[in-house]
Structures are given as C-alpha cells and as structure tokens.
XYZ file of C-alpha atoms in Angstrom:
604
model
C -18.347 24.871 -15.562
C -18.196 25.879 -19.412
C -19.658 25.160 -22.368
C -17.149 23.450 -25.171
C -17.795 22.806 -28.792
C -15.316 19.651 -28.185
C -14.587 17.572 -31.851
C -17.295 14.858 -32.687
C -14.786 12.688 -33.829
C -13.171 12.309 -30.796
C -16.230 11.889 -28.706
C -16.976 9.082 -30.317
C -13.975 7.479 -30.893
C -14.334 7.944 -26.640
C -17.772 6.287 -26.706
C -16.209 3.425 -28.923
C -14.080 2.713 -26.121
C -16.570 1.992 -23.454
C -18.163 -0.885 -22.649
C -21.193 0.572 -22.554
C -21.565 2.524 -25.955
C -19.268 0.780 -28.010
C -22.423 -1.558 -29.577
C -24.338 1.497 -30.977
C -24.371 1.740 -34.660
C -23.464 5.037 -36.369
C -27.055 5.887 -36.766
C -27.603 5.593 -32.735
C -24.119 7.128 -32.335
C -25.049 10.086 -33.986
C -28.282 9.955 -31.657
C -26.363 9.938 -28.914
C -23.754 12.519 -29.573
C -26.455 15.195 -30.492
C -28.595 14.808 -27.104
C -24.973 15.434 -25.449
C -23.938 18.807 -24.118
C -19.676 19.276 -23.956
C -18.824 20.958 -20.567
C -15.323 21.867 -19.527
C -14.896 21.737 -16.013
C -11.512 23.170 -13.984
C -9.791 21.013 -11.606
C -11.592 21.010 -8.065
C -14.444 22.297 -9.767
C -17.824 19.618 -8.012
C -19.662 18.606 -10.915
C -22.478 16.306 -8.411
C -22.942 16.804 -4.554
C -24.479 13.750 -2.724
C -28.087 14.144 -2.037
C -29.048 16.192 -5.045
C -31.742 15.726 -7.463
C -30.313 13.652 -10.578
C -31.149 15.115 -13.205
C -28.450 13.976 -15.542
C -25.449 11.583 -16.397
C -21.905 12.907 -17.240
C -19.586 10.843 -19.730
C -16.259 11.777 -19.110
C -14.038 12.914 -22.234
C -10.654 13.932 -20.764
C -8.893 14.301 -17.478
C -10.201 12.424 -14.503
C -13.042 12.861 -12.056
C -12.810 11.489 -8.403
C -16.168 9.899 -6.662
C -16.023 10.812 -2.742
C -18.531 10.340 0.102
C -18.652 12.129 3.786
C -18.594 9.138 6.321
C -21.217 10.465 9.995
C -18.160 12.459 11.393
C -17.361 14.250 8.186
C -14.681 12.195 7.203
C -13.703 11.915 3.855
C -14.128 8.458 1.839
C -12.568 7.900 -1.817
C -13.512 5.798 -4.112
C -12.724 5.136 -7.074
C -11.512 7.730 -10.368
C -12.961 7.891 -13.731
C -11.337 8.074 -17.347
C -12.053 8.760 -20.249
C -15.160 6.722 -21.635
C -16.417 6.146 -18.219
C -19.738 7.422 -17.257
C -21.609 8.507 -13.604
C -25.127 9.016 -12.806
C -26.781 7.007 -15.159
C -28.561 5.149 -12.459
C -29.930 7.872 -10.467
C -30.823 9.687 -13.600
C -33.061 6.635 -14.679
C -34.602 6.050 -11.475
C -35.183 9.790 -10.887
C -32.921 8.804 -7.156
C -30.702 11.672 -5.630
C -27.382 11.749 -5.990
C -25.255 9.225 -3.537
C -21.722 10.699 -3.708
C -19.878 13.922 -4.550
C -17.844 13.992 -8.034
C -15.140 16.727 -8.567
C -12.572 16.990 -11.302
C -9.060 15.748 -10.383
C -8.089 17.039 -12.893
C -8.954 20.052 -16.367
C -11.412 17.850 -17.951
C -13.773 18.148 -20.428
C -17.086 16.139 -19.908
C -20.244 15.763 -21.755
C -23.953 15.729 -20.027
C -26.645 14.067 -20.728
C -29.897 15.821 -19.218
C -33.009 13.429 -18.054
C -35.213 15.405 -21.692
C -32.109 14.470 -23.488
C -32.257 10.857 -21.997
C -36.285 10.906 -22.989
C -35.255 11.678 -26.327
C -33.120 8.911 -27.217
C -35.846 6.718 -25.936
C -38.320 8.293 -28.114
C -35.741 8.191 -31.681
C -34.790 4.342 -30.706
C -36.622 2.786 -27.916
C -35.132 -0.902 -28.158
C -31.574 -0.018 -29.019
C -31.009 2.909 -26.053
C -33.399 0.767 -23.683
C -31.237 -2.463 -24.260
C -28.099 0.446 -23.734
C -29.337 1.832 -20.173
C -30.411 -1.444 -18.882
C -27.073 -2.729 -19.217
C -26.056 0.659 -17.330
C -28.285 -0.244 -14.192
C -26.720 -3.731 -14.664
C -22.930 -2.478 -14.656
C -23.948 -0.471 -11.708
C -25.499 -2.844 -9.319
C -22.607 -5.708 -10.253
C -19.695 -3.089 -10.002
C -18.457 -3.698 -13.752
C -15.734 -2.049 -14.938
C -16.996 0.863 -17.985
C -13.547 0.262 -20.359
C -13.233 -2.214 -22.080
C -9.491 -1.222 -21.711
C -7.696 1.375 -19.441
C -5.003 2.746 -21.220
C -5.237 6.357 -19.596
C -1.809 7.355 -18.180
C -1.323 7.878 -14.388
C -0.061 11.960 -13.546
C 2.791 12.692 -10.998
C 3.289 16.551 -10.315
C 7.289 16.484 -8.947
C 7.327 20.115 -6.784
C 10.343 21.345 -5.393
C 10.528 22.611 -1.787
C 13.372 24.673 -2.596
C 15.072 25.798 -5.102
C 17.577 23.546 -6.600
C 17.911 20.288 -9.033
C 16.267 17.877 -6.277
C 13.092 17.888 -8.978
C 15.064 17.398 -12.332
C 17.127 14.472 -10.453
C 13.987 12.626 -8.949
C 11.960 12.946 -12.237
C 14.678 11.552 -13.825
C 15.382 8.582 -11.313
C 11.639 8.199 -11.412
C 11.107 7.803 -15.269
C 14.422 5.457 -15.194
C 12.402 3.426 -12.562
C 9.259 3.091 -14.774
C 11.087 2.495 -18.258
C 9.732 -0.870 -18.605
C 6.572 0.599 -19.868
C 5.873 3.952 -21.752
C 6.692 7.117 -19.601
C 7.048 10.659 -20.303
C 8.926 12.868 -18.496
C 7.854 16.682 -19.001
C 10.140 19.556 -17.629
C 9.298 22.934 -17.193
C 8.340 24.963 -20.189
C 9.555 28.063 -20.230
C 9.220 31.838 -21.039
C 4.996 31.704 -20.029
C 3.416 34.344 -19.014
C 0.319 34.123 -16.548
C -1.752 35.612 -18.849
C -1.483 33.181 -21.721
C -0.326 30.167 -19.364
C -3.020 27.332 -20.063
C -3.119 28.343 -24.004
C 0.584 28.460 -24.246
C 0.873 24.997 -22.736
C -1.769 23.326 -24.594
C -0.307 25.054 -27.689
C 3.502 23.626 -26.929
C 2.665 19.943 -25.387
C -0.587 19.453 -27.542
C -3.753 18.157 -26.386
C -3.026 16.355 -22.571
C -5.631 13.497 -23.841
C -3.864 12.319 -26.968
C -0.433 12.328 -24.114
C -2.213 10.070 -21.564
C -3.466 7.540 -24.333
C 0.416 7.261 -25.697
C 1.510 7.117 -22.051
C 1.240 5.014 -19.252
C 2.826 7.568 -16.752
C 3.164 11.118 -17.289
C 5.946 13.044 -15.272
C 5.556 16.827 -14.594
C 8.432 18.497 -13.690
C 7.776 21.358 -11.579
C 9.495 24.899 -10.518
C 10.170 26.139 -7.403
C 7.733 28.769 -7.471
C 3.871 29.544 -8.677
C 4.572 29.808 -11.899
C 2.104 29.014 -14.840
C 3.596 25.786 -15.786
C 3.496 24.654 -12.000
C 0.036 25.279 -11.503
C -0.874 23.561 -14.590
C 1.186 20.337 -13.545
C -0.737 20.015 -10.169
C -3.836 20.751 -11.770
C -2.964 17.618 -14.096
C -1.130 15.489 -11.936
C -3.209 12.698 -10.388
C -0.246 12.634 -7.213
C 1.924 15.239 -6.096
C 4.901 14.901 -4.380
C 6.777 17.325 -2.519
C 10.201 16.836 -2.595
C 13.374 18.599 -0.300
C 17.010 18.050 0.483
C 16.849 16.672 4.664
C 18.998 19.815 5.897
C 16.513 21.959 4.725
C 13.099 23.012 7.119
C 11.148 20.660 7.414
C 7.753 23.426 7.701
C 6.074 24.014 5.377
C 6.745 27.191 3.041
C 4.636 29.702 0.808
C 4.936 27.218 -2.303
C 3.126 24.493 -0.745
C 0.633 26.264 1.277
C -0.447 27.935 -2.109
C -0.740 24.668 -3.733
C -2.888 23.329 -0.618
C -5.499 25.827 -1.345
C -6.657 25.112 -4.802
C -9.477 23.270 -5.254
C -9.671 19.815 -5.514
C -6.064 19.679 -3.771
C -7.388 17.185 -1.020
C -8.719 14.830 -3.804
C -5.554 13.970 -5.187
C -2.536 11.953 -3.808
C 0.291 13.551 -1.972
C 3.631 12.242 -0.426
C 7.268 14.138 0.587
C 10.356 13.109 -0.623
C 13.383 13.609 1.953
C 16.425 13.466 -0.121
C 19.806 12.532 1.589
C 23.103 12.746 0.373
C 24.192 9.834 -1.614
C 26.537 8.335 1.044
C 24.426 8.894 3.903
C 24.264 6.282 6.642
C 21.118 6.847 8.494
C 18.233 8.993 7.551
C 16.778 12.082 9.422
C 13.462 11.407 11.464
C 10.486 11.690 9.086
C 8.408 13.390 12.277
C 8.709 16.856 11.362
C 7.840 16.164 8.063
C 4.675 15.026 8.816
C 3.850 17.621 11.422
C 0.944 19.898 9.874
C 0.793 18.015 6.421
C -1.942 15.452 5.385
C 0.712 13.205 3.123
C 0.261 9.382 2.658
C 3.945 8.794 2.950
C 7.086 10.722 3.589
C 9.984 8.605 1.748
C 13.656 8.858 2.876
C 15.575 8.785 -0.391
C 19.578 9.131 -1.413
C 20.357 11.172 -3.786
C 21.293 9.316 -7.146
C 20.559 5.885 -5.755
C 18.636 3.674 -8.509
C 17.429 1.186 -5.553
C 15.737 4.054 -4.140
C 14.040 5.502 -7.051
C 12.465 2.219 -8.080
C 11.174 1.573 -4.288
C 9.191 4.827 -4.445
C 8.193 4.335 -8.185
C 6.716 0.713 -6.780
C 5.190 2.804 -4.094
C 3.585 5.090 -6.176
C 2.068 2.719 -8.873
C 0.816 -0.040 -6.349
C 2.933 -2.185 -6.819
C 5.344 -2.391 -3.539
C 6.020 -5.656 -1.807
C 5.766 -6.229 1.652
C 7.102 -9.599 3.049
C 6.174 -10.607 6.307
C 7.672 -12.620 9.405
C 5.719 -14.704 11.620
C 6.838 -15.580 14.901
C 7.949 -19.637 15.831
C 11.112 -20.142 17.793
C 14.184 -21.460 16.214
C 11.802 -22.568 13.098
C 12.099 -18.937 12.151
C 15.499 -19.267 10.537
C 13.453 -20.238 7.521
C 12.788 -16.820 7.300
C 16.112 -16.532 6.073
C 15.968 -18.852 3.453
C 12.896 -17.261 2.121
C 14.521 -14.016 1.929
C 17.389 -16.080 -0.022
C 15.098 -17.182 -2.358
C 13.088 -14.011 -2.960
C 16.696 -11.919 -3.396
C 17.452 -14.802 -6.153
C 14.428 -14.095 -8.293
C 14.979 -10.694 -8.164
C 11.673 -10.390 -6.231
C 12.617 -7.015 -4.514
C 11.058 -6.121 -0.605
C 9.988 -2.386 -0.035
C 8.678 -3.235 3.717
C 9.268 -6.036 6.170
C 7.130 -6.616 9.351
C 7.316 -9.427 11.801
C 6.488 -10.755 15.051
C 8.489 -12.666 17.273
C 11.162 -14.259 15.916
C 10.296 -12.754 12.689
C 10.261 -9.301 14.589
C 13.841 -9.827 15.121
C 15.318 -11.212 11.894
C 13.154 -8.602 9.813
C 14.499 -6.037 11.988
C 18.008 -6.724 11.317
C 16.879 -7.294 7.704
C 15.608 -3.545 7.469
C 18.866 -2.646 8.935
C 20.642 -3.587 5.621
C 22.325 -6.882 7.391
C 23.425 -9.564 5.489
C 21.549 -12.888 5.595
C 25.125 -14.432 6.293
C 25.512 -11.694 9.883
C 21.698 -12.064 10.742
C 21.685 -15.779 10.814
C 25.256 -15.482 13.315
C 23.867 -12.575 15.443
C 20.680 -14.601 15.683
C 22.246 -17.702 16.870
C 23.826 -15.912 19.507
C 21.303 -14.067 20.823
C 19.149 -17.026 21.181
C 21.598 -19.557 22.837
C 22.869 -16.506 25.308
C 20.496 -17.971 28.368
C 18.499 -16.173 30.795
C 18.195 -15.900 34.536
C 15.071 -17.396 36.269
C 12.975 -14.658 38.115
C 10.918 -14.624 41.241
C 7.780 -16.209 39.416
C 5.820 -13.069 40.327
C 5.976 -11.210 36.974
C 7.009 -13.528 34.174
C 9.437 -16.960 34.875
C 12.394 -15.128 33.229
C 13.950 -11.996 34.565
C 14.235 -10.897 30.597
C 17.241 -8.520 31.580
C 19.959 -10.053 29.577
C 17.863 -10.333 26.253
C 16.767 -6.819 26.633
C 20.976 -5.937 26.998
C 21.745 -7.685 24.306
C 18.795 -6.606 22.158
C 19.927 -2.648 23.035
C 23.625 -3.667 21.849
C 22.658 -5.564 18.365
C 20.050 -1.828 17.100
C 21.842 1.025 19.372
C 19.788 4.111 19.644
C 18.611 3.484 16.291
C 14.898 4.438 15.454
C 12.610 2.271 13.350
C 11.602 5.296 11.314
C 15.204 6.038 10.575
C 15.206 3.378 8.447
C 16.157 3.097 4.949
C 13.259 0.169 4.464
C 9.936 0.968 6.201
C 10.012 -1.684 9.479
C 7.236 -2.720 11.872
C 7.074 -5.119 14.371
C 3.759 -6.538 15.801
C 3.185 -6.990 19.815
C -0.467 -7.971 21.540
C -1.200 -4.972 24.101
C -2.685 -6.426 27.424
C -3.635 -3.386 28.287
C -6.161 -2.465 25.247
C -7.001 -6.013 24.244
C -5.599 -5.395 20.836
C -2.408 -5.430 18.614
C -0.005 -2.399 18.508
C 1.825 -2.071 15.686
C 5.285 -0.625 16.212
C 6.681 1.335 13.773
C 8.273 4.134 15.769
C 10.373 4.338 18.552
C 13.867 2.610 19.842
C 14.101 -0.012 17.401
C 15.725 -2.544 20.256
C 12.381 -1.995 22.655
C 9.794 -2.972 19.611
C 11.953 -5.976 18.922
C 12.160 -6.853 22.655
C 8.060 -6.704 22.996
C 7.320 -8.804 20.156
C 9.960 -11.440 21.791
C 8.145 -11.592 25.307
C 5.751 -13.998 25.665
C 3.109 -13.538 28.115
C 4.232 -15.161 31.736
C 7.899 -16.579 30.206
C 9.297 -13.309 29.907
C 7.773 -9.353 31.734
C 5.938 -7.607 29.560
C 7.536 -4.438 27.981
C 6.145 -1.266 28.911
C 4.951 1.449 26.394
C 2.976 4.832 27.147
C 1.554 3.149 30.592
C 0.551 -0.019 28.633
C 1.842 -3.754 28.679
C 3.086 -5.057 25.084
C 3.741 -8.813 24.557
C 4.361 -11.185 21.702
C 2.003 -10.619 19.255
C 1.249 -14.347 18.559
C -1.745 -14.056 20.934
C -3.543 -12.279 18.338
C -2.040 -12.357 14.913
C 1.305 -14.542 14.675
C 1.759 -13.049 11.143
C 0.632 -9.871 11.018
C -0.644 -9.800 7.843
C -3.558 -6.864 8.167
C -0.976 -4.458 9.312
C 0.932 -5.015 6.226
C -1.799 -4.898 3.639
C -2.702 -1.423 5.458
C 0.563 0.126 5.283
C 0.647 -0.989 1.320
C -2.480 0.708 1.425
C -3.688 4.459 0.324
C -4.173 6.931 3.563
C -7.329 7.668 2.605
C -9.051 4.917 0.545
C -11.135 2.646 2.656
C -10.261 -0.614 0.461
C -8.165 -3.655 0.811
C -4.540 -1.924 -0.032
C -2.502 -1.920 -2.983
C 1.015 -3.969 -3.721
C 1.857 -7.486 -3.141
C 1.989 -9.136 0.718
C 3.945 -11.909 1.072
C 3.807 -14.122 4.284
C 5.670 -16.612 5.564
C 4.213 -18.823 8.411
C 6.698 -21.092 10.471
C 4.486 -21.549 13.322
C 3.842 -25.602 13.314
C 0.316 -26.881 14.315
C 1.667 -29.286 16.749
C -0.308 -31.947 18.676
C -0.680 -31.280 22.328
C -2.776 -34.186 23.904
C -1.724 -36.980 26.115
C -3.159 -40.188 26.913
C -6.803 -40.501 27.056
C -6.534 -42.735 30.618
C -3.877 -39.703 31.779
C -6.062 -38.441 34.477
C -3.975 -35.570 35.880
C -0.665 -33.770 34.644
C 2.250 -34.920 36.631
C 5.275 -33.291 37.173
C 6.933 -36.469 38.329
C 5.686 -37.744 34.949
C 7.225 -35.081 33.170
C 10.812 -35.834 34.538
C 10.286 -39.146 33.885
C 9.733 -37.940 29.946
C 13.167 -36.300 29.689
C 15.080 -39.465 31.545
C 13.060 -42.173 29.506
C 12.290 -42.101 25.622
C 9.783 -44.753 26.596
C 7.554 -42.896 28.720
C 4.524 -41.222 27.735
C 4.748 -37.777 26.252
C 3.942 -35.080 28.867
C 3.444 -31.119 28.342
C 5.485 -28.973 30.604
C 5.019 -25.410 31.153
C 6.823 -24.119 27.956
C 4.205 -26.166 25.750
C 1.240 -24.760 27.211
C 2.667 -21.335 27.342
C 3.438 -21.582 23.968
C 0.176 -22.893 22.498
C -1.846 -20.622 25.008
C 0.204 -17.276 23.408
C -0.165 -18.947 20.086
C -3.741 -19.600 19.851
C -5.030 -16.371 18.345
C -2.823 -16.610 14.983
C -3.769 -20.177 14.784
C -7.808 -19.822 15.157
C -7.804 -16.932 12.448
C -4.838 -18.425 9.812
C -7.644 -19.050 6.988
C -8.610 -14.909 7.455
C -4.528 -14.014 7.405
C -3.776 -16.420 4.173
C -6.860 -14.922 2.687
C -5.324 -10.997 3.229
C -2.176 -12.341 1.538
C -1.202 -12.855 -1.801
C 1.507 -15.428 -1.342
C 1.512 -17.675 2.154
C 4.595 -19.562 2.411
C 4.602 -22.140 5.224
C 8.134 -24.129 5.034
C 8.703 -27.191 6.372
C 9.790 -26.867 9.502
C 8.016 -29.448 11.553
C 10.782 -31.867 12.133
C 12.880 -29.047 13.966
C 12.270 -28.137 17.639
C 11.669 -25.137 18.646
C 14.791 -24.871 20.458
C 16.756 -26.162 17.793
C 19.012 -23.213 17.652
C 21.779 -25.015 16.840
C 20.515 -26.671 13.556
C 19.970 -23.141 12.417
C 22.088 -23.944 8.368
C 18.978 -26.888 8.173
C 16.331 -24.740 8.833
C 17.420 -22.075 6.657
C 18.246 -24.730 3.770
C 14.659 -26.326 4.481
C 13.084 -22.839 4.152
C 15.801 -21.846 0.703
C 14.669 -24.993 -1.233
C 11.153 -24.995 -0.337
C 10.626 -20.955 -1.266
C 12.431 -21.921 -4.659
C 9.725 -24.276 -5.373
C 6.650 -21.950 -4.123
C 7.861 -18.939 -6.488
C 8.810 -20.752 -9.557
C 4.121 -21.628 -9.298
C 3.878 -17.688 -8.856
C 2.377 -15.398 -11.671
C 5.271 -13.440 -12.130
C 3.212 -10.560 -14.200
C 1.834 -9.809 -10.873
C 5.026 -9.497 -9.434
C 7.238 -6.145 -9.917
C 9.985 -5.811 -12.602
C-alpha cells in the first residue's frame, strides 16, 4: 500500500456522490478531506483482515474492493463489492470493535483512510455536523443501506485467450453487440508496451480507468494470448475473467492461465470458460474436462458467430438470465407449451429450463431445440403408448416400454451437451432428498422424474433409487434460483425465475357417512354417473407423491419472480387427447399474466 497525492477535486466530487457525505457543506468538506490520507493499493493487495483492531475507515476513490469472510471449515464467503464513494469500517472504527471481514482490492484502486485521531479531530472542529454524519453511518450499517445515492460504476470483463487466435477479438465483439442497449466499451490490446513502462503507458493512452467506468456501464478488455503488460493490466481491472478456447483444443490448463491464477486477489474475482464451436456445429463437446482442475462458475458452450449465443452469456454475465421452470401434472402439463408460446411472443428469451415430471419431459425436448409444434406430437404419443401391468412387487407398471421409448425420443445424448443448460428434478428415496439431474443420459433423467413412487420402478442412479420429484418439490424452483446464482456468493441468486405450476389442488374426500373404501363402490363409479365419487389407487398415489410440492407452494412462489398457474382444472389428468385445449388454455392465460409484468426487469 502507497501513499498518493490523489486531486482534491475529485475526492470530493466522490464524497458528493455518497449518501453519506454528500450533506456536508464546503467548510466541513474541506474538514473532511484534510483528516484523509490517499492510499493506492494494487489489486489483491488486503487492505483489513477479520479480527483486527479497527483503527480506521477507508472511503474508496477508484477501482473496487471485495468484502469476504472464512466460514468454520475455511471456506470462502463473498459478499458484497464496493465503488467509488462507498465507505468500510466506519462502525468498528467508532465503537473501537475488531474488524469482522477481510477487504482486498479487486481491482488498482486508490482509497483514502481515515485514522481513529483523524476521526477525533473532525469531532473536535464540528461536533454536531460530523456527529449527525457518523451516526447516520452506524445507522446505514445496522439497516444494510445502500452508500450511493447512484451506482453508475461500470462492470469489468477481462476476455483471455487460451490460445492464440481471434476467438478473443470475435467474443468481445459478440459480447459488446450483446450489451449495446446501454453504454459499453470495448478495449483491445494496446500495443508496442514494454514491461517496464506498462501501467504508465496504459494510463497515459486510455486515460484515467475512473473517468472510463463513470462514462461506461460495461467495460470490455480485450486480452493477448500471452503475459504481456496490457494482459496483466486487464485482469488486474476486470471485475470477471473469462477464459475463452476453440473445443478441439486441450481442454488443461496451460502456462497463460496458471500465471494468471497466481496473482493476488485472482480468487476474489469472477471467472467462467468459454468453449467455442464451429458455427454449424450440432452438438457441443462435454464441458467435463473443462472443469477438471479449474474453480470457474460456468463453462459456456458457444458457436462461433452466433448472436443468440453471445447475448445468452452476456445475460449470464450481468445477472440477468432467465430460467423458466416446469412443474410436473399429467396431461395438464401441455400448458407448458403454451407458456413457452407466449414467452417466445414477447420476446421474453429462456437461458435455462428445468422441470419435473411432465415438465421434465417437455423442457427436455425444449432444451433440445424442438419445436413447440414436434414436442406437443412426440408428447402425445409417448403418453397414449400404454404400459404393461407388473407383478405388483416393485411398482404396478413394468415401466419398460416408457423407458424404450424415452431412450429413442434423446439417443445417447447428454444433458450437458446441450446448447441450453437443462435439469430435471427427481426425489431420491435413498437420501431423503431431491437430486437434481443435470448430467448424464439425458433419456434416464427424464425417465426418473416420470416414475412415480409404486405406479412405475424407481430408476436407479449410483446405488440410489430416483423417483418423481413431486414428493418434494413439484416445481423445482430452489434448484433454479441456485443455478442463476454466483458459485461462490451465499445469497439468493441473480436473473429472473419463472415458474409455471399446473399441478391442480383437487378435492379428495368422499362422503362423510362413507365408512370404508370399496372397491365394489369404485366400479360402480365408472358404470354409474350417479354414484358417489370414489378414489381409486391412481388418486391416492397421485396426491400421496404430490403432497410435498403442495405443503411448501407459498415457499416455491416466494423463490420465484413470476408463478404462472394456468387454468387447467377442468382437464383430467389423462386428458391426453385434448392436448390443442390445454395448450390454448395455458397460450391465452400466459398472454394475460405477462402483459401485468414489469418489463424493465425483464431482459432486452
């Protein structure tokens, strides 16, 4: 850490822009600014450790600090990042407490200090203005208030090429193309910089990186295939780096990236792979050894050139992804298909799709790049193609037909090797919990999240028993807000999550004078519209394997940001057949539900 003149000016121009200085009056300004000490600190360089004394505050000026804790088994947890204008400490400076988290530059910043004498000071000069000031501090602090009055800081991608090549020109450029509805700046390599004079020549070319991130909302570096000056300095300043190689090349890592692993601060920021395919590719390469020795939060399977696959990883790396998911309910799920309809109409694109059940199946196809036109046939035949009773041992259904047909519809296709991220939900019997798959012959996931407990076997997995989800979580919501989630960040996950719930809350109850369930009574039911309503085995099978997503709906429409529940009550669960109704019933209701929707919220 260094000392830095820095320019008054712009410090307080900085203060202005906080909430928590901007009401000081030039006078206390000026008060302020000379108690403060300028500090430039290097990128991974730890500015606080948790359980030090605190002995001062640090106002940030430019680039970006990160706040981190150590969970019991050494774990790291991330918080949150701070901009210019933003402040840390304050509290346990006041209260003369020890530090409770680690702060490290993500990035070359410059910050000032403000040291507990220098604190006393300010007291001393103006006792009710910087009281009033710090009071409002511990109040920020214990409510969680934001410091800015506005954010308007931009957010740093570092694009570094595996190998040597134009894979890192074309994705910037796909990138920025993706993210030209707001201000974005793409930066390529500068170059003709020596080591010696690297940071100086930079700063001298590009100007100062502050004034860029204030006329910026997303700043591009374009890095080289090597160490060079100007690649250093774009990790240094990126806030996310991605890694990005043509799929024939090794997937291990090389000299490049190992380098960049060991600066400091490295493990703070952000970093993904980019697998680039050619452009007319039909099915990706496994993402497995990609991931194999690298900490990344996502390894994206991209075609080269393609516009739809530029923006999905630009909504990926923003926040702003949408993931639409499928619950499970019989032929009622054909809605599904009309919500899809609907969503495709308003432009509303879907970067992942997860489902259970029936929703397992038609997102499955979905992910496969069907058309809603072939999904809705192939599902129609799949579901009317009967099944052959079993020994009533295992399960009532010998399950051997839907698990042929299910291997003939997805092949030896793997849900990894998919162009949209996929997952499909089951409830494992054997751990009393629900596995999410999202690896793995795409035909067996399918065929677990379609076996209900007793109707059909269960399907085995790694010595465990996996059937339809809808015991625990009919629309698996959580599993989708994680995966829209950061890797390491221990918060409710970024992007949008859209659900859509056809699973009716049906009435099962007979008579109150009905003493005992009959099954005389229950032929009777099917010969007579007059008799009395009777539940046979496939109601209570259903409702038992049902019951978990029911009990905990209010917690899953909670985790979502959009729960759709077409009406689809009129239509048996069996109604196969009536599959254009359902999907019209599901079309014109979704139409309705998204024209309420906020669409600012929504990606453009």
């Amino acid at each position: 850490m260094s000392h830095e003149s820095g320019g008054e000016l712009g410090v307080i121009e900085i203060l202005k822009a906080s909430r928590l200085f901007c009401q000081l009056d030039d006078t206390s300004m000026a008060q302020l600014v000379d108690n403060l000490r300028p500090l430039r600190v290097a990128a991974g360089e730890l500015l606080f450790r948790e359980g030090e004394p605190a002995d001062s505050l640090i106002i940030v000026l430019s680039g970006r600090l990160r706040v981190s804790r150590r969970d019991r088994d050494g774990g790291l947890l991330l918080y949150n990042e701070l901009c210019p204008g933003e402040c840390i400490g304050e509290a346990g400076m006041i209260l003369r407490q020890k530090r409770t988290n680690d702060v490290i530059a993500l990035r070359d910043s410059t910050v000032a200090a403000l040291t507990r004498s220098g604190y006393e000071a300010l007291l001393n000069a103006s006792p009710l203005v910087f009281s009033e000031v710090f009071s409002q501090a511990i109040y920020h602090y214990l409510r969680h208030i934001p410091q800015l009055s506005e954010h308007r800081r931009a957010q740093s991608f570092a694009i570094v090429p595996l190998q040597p090549g134009n894979e890192a020109t074309l994705l910037a450029r796909g990138l920025a193309k993706a993210l030209s509805h707001e201000r974005v700046r793409h930066l390529s390599p500068l170059a003709t910089i020596a080591d010696g004079e690297g940071d100086s020549e930079i700063a001298r070319r590009l100007g100062p990186i502050d004034q860029l991130e204030i006329n910026a909302d997303y700043l591009i570096y374009e890095a080289e295939a090597s160490l060079t000056a100007w690649t250093r300095f774009a990790v240094r300043q990126a806030d996310q780096v991605i890694f990005v190689a043509p799929a024939d090349s090794a997937p291990a890592a090389g000299a490049l990236e190992l380098r960049i692993r060991e600066d400091a601060g490295f493990s703070f920021k952000r970093h993904h792979i980019v697998v680039v395919h050619g452009a007319t590719a039909s099915q990706p390469t496994a993402p497995g050894p990609w991931r194999a020795d690298r900490e990344v939060e996502r390894v994206y399977l991209t075609r080269r050139g393609s516009e739809e696959d530029y923006a999905s990883l630009a909504r990926f790396l923003t926040g702003r992804a949408v993931g639409v998911v499928l619950g499970g309910g019989g032929a009622r799920g054909f809605a599904h298909l009309g919500v899809l309809r609907a969503l495709r109409e308003a432009r509303i694109p879907i970067d992942l799709v997860g489902g259970n059940s029936m929703g397992a199946l038609i997102g499955a196809q979905f992910a496969c790049g069907e058309s809603l036109e072939a999904i809705q046939a192939n599902t129609v035949a799949f579901a009317t193609g009967g099944e052959r009773p079993a020994v009533p041992l295992i399960s009532i259904l010998s399950g051997r037909r839907i698990e042929r047909d299910l291997r003939k519809m997805f092949g030896d296709i793997s849900i990894d090797t998919l162009w949209r991220p996929f997952f499909a939900a089951a409830c494992n019997l054997s751990r009393a919990c629900t596995t999410v798959q999202e690896s793995g012959p795409l035909w067996r996931a399918v065929l677990a999240s379609n076996s209900p407990a007793g109707l059909l076997p269960p399907v085995l997995h790694e010595g465990d028993l996996l059937v339809d989800g809808a015991i625990l979580d009919n629309v698996p919501v959580e599993a989708m807000r994680t995966r829209l989630g950061t890797r390491l960040e221990k918060r409710r996950g970024n992007g949008t999550v859209i659900a859509i719930d056809v699973d009716v809350r049906e009435a099962l109850q007979v008579s109150a004078e009905m003493r005992r369930l009959s099954p005389w009574r229950k032929i009777k039911g099917h010969l007579s519209s007059d008799a009395a309503p009777t539940p046979g085995i496939g109601d209570i099978l259903y409702r038992a394997s049902h019951m978990g997503g029911l009990t905990q709906r209010g917690r899953t429409i909670s985790m979502a940001d959009h729960y759709l529940e077409p009406p689809v009550a009129e239509f048996a669960l069996m109604a196969y057949r009536r599959a254009n109704e359902i999907v019209e019933a599901g079309y014109r209701y979704a139409c309705t539900e998204i024209e309420k929707w906020d669409r600012q919220t929504l990606p453009r």
